[in-house]
């Protein structure tokens, strides 16, 4: 049985995008980059301040991009930068707006030293009717091809 795979991600500095593209190349999954209606500032300090306020408030920014055929996919990789030990608000919006019940959800993240934080736990809370597989995290853009390959095999994707 072949899986229909979707790779949904939000990337601010392109690290998560790089990891999403690597996962797509290894799984033949369809890439889908989330874009908030209002882009985050490019300045690091400004984006950190804004993200912290949004996360503390539980804010889900409106998304510019919409996925029309989510029902077509069996497995959904969900990629995010680690912001304040959790997922970026656009990912929280995605998980709140789309029905992923009975799908396999596979989280991944990039970080600047904070590891995966509480992202896997928070994805499981948001996807209670989904099967959530183990998470992959990568420091910045230093992802190793062999590490992604091993993670995919561990999760039974390859």
Tab-separated table of N, CA, C and O in Angstrom, residues 62-129:
chain	number	residue	atom	x	y	z
A	62	UNK	N	-4.014	34.295	10.889
A	62	UNK	CA	-4.668	33.828	9.655
A	62	UNK	C	-3.622	33.451	8.611
A	62	UNK	O	-2.574	34.092	8.515
A	63	UNK	N	-3.930	32.411	7.863
A	63	UNK	CA	-3.008	31.943	6.826
A	63	UNK	C	-3.433	32.444	5.454
A	63	UNK	O	-4.616	32.446	5.124
A	64	UNK	N	-2.442	32.844	4.674
A	64	UNK	CA	-2.679	33.270	3.298
A	64	UNK	C	-2.934	32.058	2.414
A	64	UNK	O	-3.716	32.096	1.479
A	65	UNK	N	-2.269	30.973	2.729
A	65	UNK	CA	-2.339	29.763	1.927
A	65	UNK	C	-3.375	28.801	2.506
A	65	UNK	O	-3.530	28.698	3.711
A	66	UNK	N	-4.084	28.116	1.638
A	66	UNK	CA	-5.106	27.139	2.053
A	66	UNK	C	-4.870	25.825	1.314
A	66	UNK	O	-4.535	25.821	0.132
A	67	UNK	N	-5.073	24.726	2.008
A	67	UNK	CA	-4.936	23.399	1.407
A	67	UNK	C	-6.340	22.889	1.110
A	67	UNK	O	-7.142	22.706	2.021
A	68	UNK	N	-6.622	22.683	-0.156
A	68	UNK	CA	-7.978	22.286	-0.558
A	68	UNK	C	-8.200	20.783	-0.506
A	68	UNK	O	-9.325	20.329	-0.379
A	69	UNK	N	-7.144	20.007	-0.614
A	69	UNK	CA	-7.304	18.563	-0.759
A	69	UNK	C	-6.682	17.776	0.396
A	69	UNK	O	-6.137	16.701	0.193
A	70	UNK	N	-6.773	18.262	1.618
A	70	UNK	CA	-6.162	17.595	2.773
A	70	UNK	C	-6.675	16.160	2.934
A	70	UNK	O	-5.933	15.276	3.359
A	71	UNK	N	-7.905	15.916	2.570
A	71	UNK	CA	-8.483	14.573	2.704
A	71	UNK	C	-7.782	13.547	1.813
A	71	UNK	O	-7.866	12.344	2.067
A	72	UNK	N	-7.077	14.006	0.788
A	72	UNK	CA	-6.396	13.097	-0.136
A	72	UNK	C	-5.156	12.434	0.461
A	72	UNK	O	-4.611	11.512	-0.122
A	73	UNK	N	-4.680	12.918	1.610
A	73	UNK	CA	-3.417	12.455	2.166
A	73	UNK	C	-3.626	11.554	3.382
A	73	UNK	O	-4.494	11.791	4.203
A	74	UNK	N	-2.785	10.503	3.470
A	74	UNK	CA	-2.813	9.585	4.605
A	74	UNK	C	-1.870	10.049	5.709
A	74	UNK	O	-2.147	9.890	6.882
A	75	UNK	N	-0.720	10.582	5.285
A	75	UNK	CA	0.334	10.981	6.217
A	75	UNK	C	0.667	12.446	6.007
A	75	UNK	O	0.807	12.895	4.869
A	76	UNK	N	0.813	13.168	7.129
A	76	UNK	CA	1.109	14.599	7.056
A	76	UNK	C	2.314	14.897	7.946
A	76	UNK	O	2.241	14.772	9.172
A	77	UNK	N	3.419	15.242	7.310
A	77	UNK	CA	4.576	15.738	8.039
A	77	UNK	C	4.284	17.192	8.378
A	77	UNK	O	3.767	17.931	7.532
A	78	UNK	N	4.605	17.600	9.596
A	78	UNK	CA	4.347	18.965	10.047
A	78	UNK	C	5.659	19.547	10.551
A	78	UNK	O	6.208	19.080	11.557
A	79	UNK	N	6.172	20.569	9.841
A	79	UNK	CA	7.471	21.134	10.165
A	79	UNK	C	7.408	22.566	10.654
A	79	UNK	O	6.680	23.386	10.096
A	80	UNK	N	8.203	22.855	11.663
A	80	UNK	CA	8.184	24.165	12.298
A	80	UNK	C	9.544	24.517	12.870
A	80	UNK	O	10.294	23.621	13.278
A	81	UNK	N	9.848	25.796	12.949
A	81	UNK	CA	10.979	26.181	13.780
A	81	UNK	C	10.551	26.075	15.248
A	81	UNK	O	9.351	26.151	15.544
A	82	UNK	N	11.484	25.864	16.139
A	82	UNK	CA	11.202	25.874	17.573
A	82	UNK	C	11.193	27.332	18.014
A	82	UNK	O	12.229	27.987	18.030
A	83	UNK	N	10.023	27.831	18.370
A	83	UNK	CA	9.892	29.190	18.888
A	83	UNK	C	9.391	29.082	20.317
A	83	UNK	O	8.284	28.595	20.550
A	84	UNK	N	10.204	29.506	21.246
A	84	UNK	CA	9.835	29.487	22.660
A	84	UNK	C	9.403	28.089	23.104
A	84	UNK	O	8.386	27.915	23.760
A	85	UNK	N	10.147	27.093	22.678
A	85	UNK	CA	9.942	25.684	23.052
A	85	UNK	C	8.669	25.060	22.489
A	85	UNK	O	8.238	24.004	22.947
A	86	UNK	N	8.064	25.700	21.502
A	86	UNK	CA	6.882	25.116	20.885
A	86	UNK	C	6.857	25.443	19.392
A	86	UNK	O	7.803	26.015	18.855
A	87	UNK	N	5.768	25.084	18.751
A	87	UNK	CA	5.625	25.314	17.315
A	87	UNK	C	5.360	26.795	17.023
A	87	UNK	O	4.818	27.511	17.865
A	88	UNK	N	5.744	27.225	15.851
A	88	UNK	CA	5.464	28.590	15.408
A	88	UNK	C	3.948	28.760	15.250
A	88	UNK	O	3.250	27.814	14.868
A	89	UNK	N	3.410	29.935	15.556
A	89	UNK	CA	1.961	30.151	15.473
A	89	UNK	C	1.307	29.753	14.143
A	89	UNK	O	0.181	29.237	14.173
A	90	UNK	N	1.947	29.934	12.965
A	90	UNK	CA	1.278	29.462	11.747
A	90	UNK	C	1.014	27.949	11.748
A	90	UNK	O	0.005	27.493	11.213
A	91	UNK	N	1.876	27.179	12.386
A	91	UNK	CA	1.652	25.738	12.497
A	91	UNK	C	0.493	25.461	13.447
A	91	UNK	O	-0.348	24.590	13.190
A	92	UNK	N	0.420	26.220	14.534
A	92	UNK	CA	-0.719	26.076	15.458
A	92	UNK	C	-2.025	26.379	14.730
A	92	UNK	O	-3.034	25.689	14.935
A	93	UNK	N	-2.020	27.384	13.857
A	93	UNK	CA	-3.210	27.702	13.056
A	93	UNK	C	-3.573	26.517	12.171
A	93	UNK	O	-4.733	26.094	12.123
A	94	UNK	N	-2.589	25.973	11.469
A	94	UNK	CA	-2.826	24.827	10.590
A	94	UNK	C	-3.454	23.661	11.358
A	94	UNK	O	-4.455	23.083	10.923
A	95	UNK	N	-2.884	23.320	12.514
A	95	UNK	CA	-3.389	22.180	13.282
A	95	UNK	C	-4.796	22.435	13.818
A	95	UNK	O	-5.584	21.493	13.964
A	96	UNK	N	-5.121	23.694	14.082
A	96	UNK	CA	-6.461	24.036	14.573
A	96	UNK	C	-7.499	24.057	13.450
A	96	UNK	O	-8.667	23.751	13.675
A	97	UNK	N	-7.086	24.410	12.235
A	97	UNK	CA	-8.032	24.597	11.126
A	97	UNK	C	-8.282	23.354	10.284
A	97	UNK	O	-9.291	23.279	9.593
A	98	UNK	N	-7.364	22.398	10.291
A	98	UNK	CA	-7.506	21.236	9.413
A	98	UNK	C	-7.788	19.973	10.220
A	98	UNK	O	-7.201	19.751	11.272
A	99	UNK	N	-8.670	19.154	9.693
A	99	UNK	CA	-9.031	17.898	10.332
A	99	UNK	C	-8.010	16.829	9.939
A	99	UNK	O	-7.993	16.373	8.795
A	100	UNK	N	-7.189	16.443	10.896
A	100	UNK	CA	-6.179	15.416	10.645
A	100	UNK	C	-6.537	14.100	11.343
A	100	UNK	O	-5.705	13.212	11.471
A	101	UNK	N	-7.795	13.983	11.774
A	101	UNK	CA	-8.257	12.755	12.429
A	101	UNK	C	-8.030	11.572	11.503
A	101	UNK	O	-8.240	11.669	10.295
A	102	UNK	N	-7.577	10.499	12.067
A	102	UNK	CA	-7.279	9.233	11.394
A	102	UNK	C	-6.099	9.310	10.420
A	102	UNK	O	-5.856	8.376	9.684
A	103	UNK	N	-5.377	10.407	10.429
A	103	UNK	CA	-4.159	10.513	9.612
A	103	UNK	C	-2.940	10.239	10.487
A	103	UNK	O	-2.997	10.357	11.714
A	104	UNK	N	-1.848	9.890	9.851
A	104	UNK	CA	-0.578	9.771	10.547
A	104	UNK	C	0.108	11.124	10.446
A	104	UNK	O	0.281	11.658	9.346
A	105	UNK	N	0.477	11.682	11.593
A	105	UNK	CA	1.130	12.991	11.657
A	105	UNK	C	2.565	12.778	12.130
A	105	UNK	O	2.801	12.081	13.127
A	106	UNK	N	3.502	13.371	11.407
A	106	UNK	CA	4.915	13.195	11.710
A	106	UNK	C	5.557	14.574	11.870
A	106	UNK	O	5.803	15.269	10.892
A	107	UNK	N	5.811	14.997	13.125
A	107	UNK	CA	6.370	16.333	13.346
A	107	UNK	C	7.887	16.386	13.127
A	107	UNK	O	8.596	15.400	13.348
A	108	UNK	N	8.355	17.546	12.701
A	108	UNK	CA	9.794	17.803	12.607
A	108	UNK	C	10.032	19.280	12.877
A	108	UNK	O	9.149	20.109	12.690
A	109	UNK	N	11.237	19.585	13.364
A	109	UNK	CA	11.541	20.983	13.656
A	109	UNK	C	13.013	21.283	13.449
A	109	UNK	O	13.854	20.387	13.403
A	110	UNK	N	13.283	22.561	13.345
A	110	UNK	CA	14.643	23.078	13.376
A	110	UNK	C	14.728	24.004	14.581
A	110	UNK	O	13.720	24.544	15.038
A	111	UNK	N	15.933	24.141	15.105
A	111	UNK	CA	16.100	24.945	16.314
A	111	UNK	C	17.483	25.576	16.357
A	111	UNK	O	18.375	25.189	15.615
A	112	UNK	N	17.627	26.515	17.255
A	112	UNK	CA	18.907	27.194	17.438
A	112	UNK	C	19.607	26.773	18.708
A	112	UNK	O	20.442	27.505	19.224
A	113	UNK	N	19.259	25.617	19.242
A	113	UNK	CA	19.891	25.108	20.450
A	113	UNK	C	18.889	24.596	21.459
A	113	UNK	O	19.262	23.967	22.445
A	114	UNK	N	17.612	24.844	21.227
A	114	UNK	CA	16.581	24.429	22.178
A	114	UNK	C	16.012	23.047	21.919
A	114	UNK	O	15.038	22.659	22.568
A	115	UNK	N	16.570	22.315	20.980
A	115	UNK	CA	16.040	20.988	20.672
A	115	UNK	C	14.600	21.053	20.213
A	115	UNK	O	14.166	22.037	19.615
A	116	UNK	N	13.840	20.024	20.527
A	116	UNK	CA	12.448	19.983	20.082
A	116	UNK	C	11.486	20.582	21.099
A	116	UNK	O	10.299	20.706	20.820
A	117	UNK	N	12.010	20.973	22.271
A	117	UNK	CA	11.150	21.602	23.274
A	117	UNK	C	9.926	20.748	23.561
A	117	UNK	O	10.021	19.534	23.734
A	118	UNK	N	8.759	21.395	23.551
A	118	UNK	CA	7.489	20.715	23.798
A	118	UNK	C	6.696	20.508	22.514
A	118	UNK	O	5.496	20.255	22.565
A	119	UNK	N	7.352	20.608	21.390
A	119	UNK	CA	6.646	20.562	20.114
A	119	UNK	C	5.917	19.235	19.926
A	119	UNK	O	4.730	19.219	19.603
A	120	UNK	N	6.592	18.120	20.131
A	120	UNK	CA	5.934	16.824	19.921
A	120	UNK	C	4.730	16.680	20.843
A	120	UNK	O	3.652	16.259	20.410
A	121	UNK	N	4.893	17.040	22.098
A	121	UNK	CA	3.786	16.982	23.063
A	121	UNK	C	2.622	17.859	22.598
A	121	UNK	O	1.460	17.445	22.631
A	122	UNK	N	2.924	19.069	22.126
A	122	UNK	CA	1.873	19.994	21.698
A	122	UNK	C	1.197	19.538	20.410
A	122	UNK	O	-0.005	19.742	20.237
A	123	UNK	N	1.944	18.897	19.519
A	123	UNK	CA	1.340	18.335	18.307
A	123	UNK	C	0.380	17.209	18.709
A	123	UNK	O	-0.736	17.122	18.190
A	124	UNK	N	0.791	16.366	19.639
A	124	UNK	CA	-0.088	15.283	20.101
A	124	UNK	C	-1.364	15.833	20.727
A	124	UNK	O	-2.447	15.291	20.506
A	125	UNK	N	-1.254	16.915	21.481
A	125	UNK	CA	-2.441	17.537	22.075
A	125	UNK	C	-3.376	18.097	21.001
A	125	UNK	O	-4.596	18.019	21.127
A	126	UNK	N	-2.801	18.650	19.945
A	126	UNK	CA	-3.602	19.232	18.866
A	126	UNK	C	-4.173	18.171	17.926
A	126	UNK	O	-5.135	18.447	17.211
A	127	UNK	N	-3.590	16.994	17.930
A	127	UNK	CA	-3.980	15.929	16.990
A	127	UNK	C	-4.402	14.670	17.747
A	127	UNK	O	-3.894	13.574	17.493
A	128	UNK	N	-5.334	14.816	18.657
A	128	UNK	CA	-5.742	13.711	19.532
A	128	UNK	C	-6.339	12.524	18.784
A	128	UNK	O	-6.290	11.404	19.265
A	129	UNK	N	-6.899	12.753	17.607
A	129	UNK	CA	-7.516	11.668	16.842
A	129	UNK	C	-6.609	11.171	15.724
A	129	UNK	O	-7.049	10.471	14.822
